[in-house]
Amino acid sequence: MPHNAPDFRHRAELTEKMDEPCSREQLRGCLRDLALTNRLTMAYRPLLRWLDALEIAQPHLAGPLHILDVGCGYGDSLRRIERWAKRRGIAVALTGLDLSLDATVIAAEASPAESAIHWVNADVFSYTPRQPIDLVVSSLFTHHLASDHIVRFLQWMERHAQIGWFINDLSRAPIPYHFFRIFSKLARLHPFVQHDGPVSIARAFHPVEWRDLCFAAGLGQQDVQIQSFKPARLCVARRKAQSREERQ
Ligand SMILES: C[S@@+](CC[C@H](N)C(=O)[O-])C[C@H]1O[C@@H](n2cnc3c(N)ncnc32)[C@H](O)[C@@H]1O
C-alpha cells in the first residue's frame, strides 16, 4: 500500500501510540528504543554543548545546580547530565518530571543504584516546584503539545527557570521523516517507535514557528537562540543572565 506522507508545510494533527493507554511493559519497550534512538542520533549533544557553554561556576550558586527535565520519559537525558556534572565536579540536584506514572517508575528502574535523580509523576502545568529551579530542559516533549500549550510551557519555564531553559525537539522535514520510517522498520525498533518516530517529525517545527511561539510567550528574537542540529533536531535555548547582560 503506498505511504501517505503528511504535508510538511504545517504541523500534522496526528496522535502517537505512546500517548494512548498501554501496559507498563509496552511503554518500557517503547521508551527503551526511544533512548536507543537518542543515543544513535547523538541527541544529547545539543543539550550538553549548551550546558558547557553556560560555564556554570558553582561558587556563584547558593547550592547544587537544580535541573528539571520535563517529559523525562526513560530518563536517559538526565542520566547523561548526571555523568556530565560528575566529570566536571559540578554538584547537581536533578529532577525528572513525567505525566505518566509508569514512565517515572521505568526511569527509576533504568537508573544505576548510585544515581541521585529524583523522579516525579505530575503534569508540568499543575506542578509547583518545592525548591527553586536553575535550568529547565526537555527533549522530544514540546511536539506533543498544541501551540497554545507550548506558549503556556514557555511562560511556565520563564517563571520557574532562574538561569535558563533548553528545548531539544525535532525539525519537520521530509528526508528525516522517510529515513526514520524506513530505518525503524529495518532495525525492528519497538512498534510504537516505528509509528511515533515519523509522526513526531510530522508534528515538529520550523524555526519561524518557534519565533512566533516565543513572541506569543513574550520573548523577543534577542532572548532566545533557535538552532538546528544534524540529524533532524531543532533546539530553542534561553539564557536569562546573558540576555540581561547583552541588553545593558
Ligand atoms: C516522546 S516522550 C520523550 C521522552 C524523553 N524526554 C526522550 O527524549 O526520549 C514525551 C514524554 O512527555 C510526557 N508528557 C506529556 N505531556 C506531559 C505533561 N503535561 N507534563 C509532563 N510530562 C508530559 C509523556 O508522558 C512522555 O513520557
Coordinates of N, CA, C and O and ligand atoms in Angstrom, one line a residue, residues 18 34 38 70-73 76 97-100 103 122-125 139-141 144, ligand 1:
M18 N 2.4 6.2 22.0 CA 2.8 6.3 23.4 C 1.9 7.2 24.3 O 2.0 7.1 25.5
L34 N 13.4 4.3 22.3 CA 13.5 5.8 22.0 C 14.9 6.3 22.6 O 15.5 7.0 21.9
N38 N 17.9 8.0 20.6 CA 18.6 9.2 21.1 C 20.1 9.0 21.0 O 20.8 9.9 20.6
V70 N 11.5 18.1 31.9 CA 10.1 17.9 31.7 C 9.8 16.9 30.6 O 10.3 17.0 29.5
G71 N 8.9 15.9 30.9 CA 8.6 14.9 30.0 C 9.8 14.0 29.9 O 10.3 13.6 28.8
C72 N 10.4 13.5 31.0 CA 11.7 12.9 31.1 C 11.7 11.5 30.4 O 12.7 10.9 30.1
G73 N 10.5 10.8 30.3 CA 10.4 9.5 29.7 C 11.3 8.5 30.4 O 11.2 8.3 31.6
D76 N 16.9 9.1 30.2 CA 18.3 9.0 29.7 C 19.0 10.3 29.6 O 20.2 10.4 29.8
L97 N 10.5 14.9 35.5 CA 9.1 15.0 35.7 C 8.4 14.4 34.5 O 8.8 14.6 33.4
D98 N 7.4 13.6 34.8 CA 6.6 13.0 33.7 C 5.2 12.8 34.1 O 4.8 12.4 35.2
L99 N 4.3 13.0 33.1 CA 2.8 12.9 33.3 C 2.5 11.4 33.6 O 1.5 11.1 34.2
S100 N 3.3 10.5 33.0 CA 3.0 9.1 33.2 C 3.7 8.5 34.4 O 4.9 8.6 34.5
A103 N 6.1 5.9 33.3 CA 7.4 6.4 32.8 C 8.4 6.7 34.0 O 9.6 6.4 33.9
A122 N 3.9 14.0 37.6 CA 3.0 15.2 37.6 C 2.9 15.8 36.2 O 3.7 15.5 35.3
D123 N 1.8 16.5 36.0 CA 1.6 17.3 34.8 C 2.3 18.6 35.0 O 2.1 19.3 36.0
V124 N 3.2 19.0 34.1 CA 4.0 20.2 34.3 C 3.1 21.4 34.6 O 3.5 22.3 35.3
F125 N 1.9 21.5 34.0 CA 1.1 22.6 34.1 C 0.5 22.8 35.5 O -0.1 23.8 35.8
S139 N 13.2 17.2 26.2 CA 13.6 16.6 24.9 C 12.4 15.8 24.3 O 11.8 15.0 25.1
L140 N 12.1 16.1 23.1 CA 11.0 15.4 22.4 C 9.7 15.6 23.1 O 8.8 14.7 23.1
F141 N 9.6 16.7 23.9 CA 8.3 16.9 24.7 C 7.4 17.9 24.0 O 6.2 17.6 23.8
H144 N 4.5 17.2 21.5 CA 3.3 16.6 22.0 C 2.2 17.6 22.3 O 1.1 17.2 22.5
Ligands
LIG1 C1 8.4 11.4 23.5 S1 8.5 11.3 25.2 C2 10.1 12.0 25.5 C3 10.9 11.2 26.4 C4 12.3 11.7 26.6 N1 12.4 13.0 27.1 C5 13.2 11.5 25.4 O1 13.8 12.4 24.9 O2 13.2 10.3 24.8 C6 7.4 12.6 25.8 C7 7.1 12.5 27.3 O3 6.4 13.6 27.8 C8 5.5 13.2 28.8 N2 4.5 14.3 28.9 C9 3.5 14.6 28.0 N3 2.7 15.6 28.5 C10 3.2 15.9 29.7 C11 2.9 16.9 30.7 N4 1.9 17.7 30.5 N5 3.7 17.0 31.8 C12 4.7 16.2 32.0 N6 5.1 15.2 31.1 C13 4.4 15.1 30.0 C14 5.0 11.9 28.2 O4 4.4 11.1 29.3 C15 6.3 11.3 27.7 O5 6.9 10.4 28.6

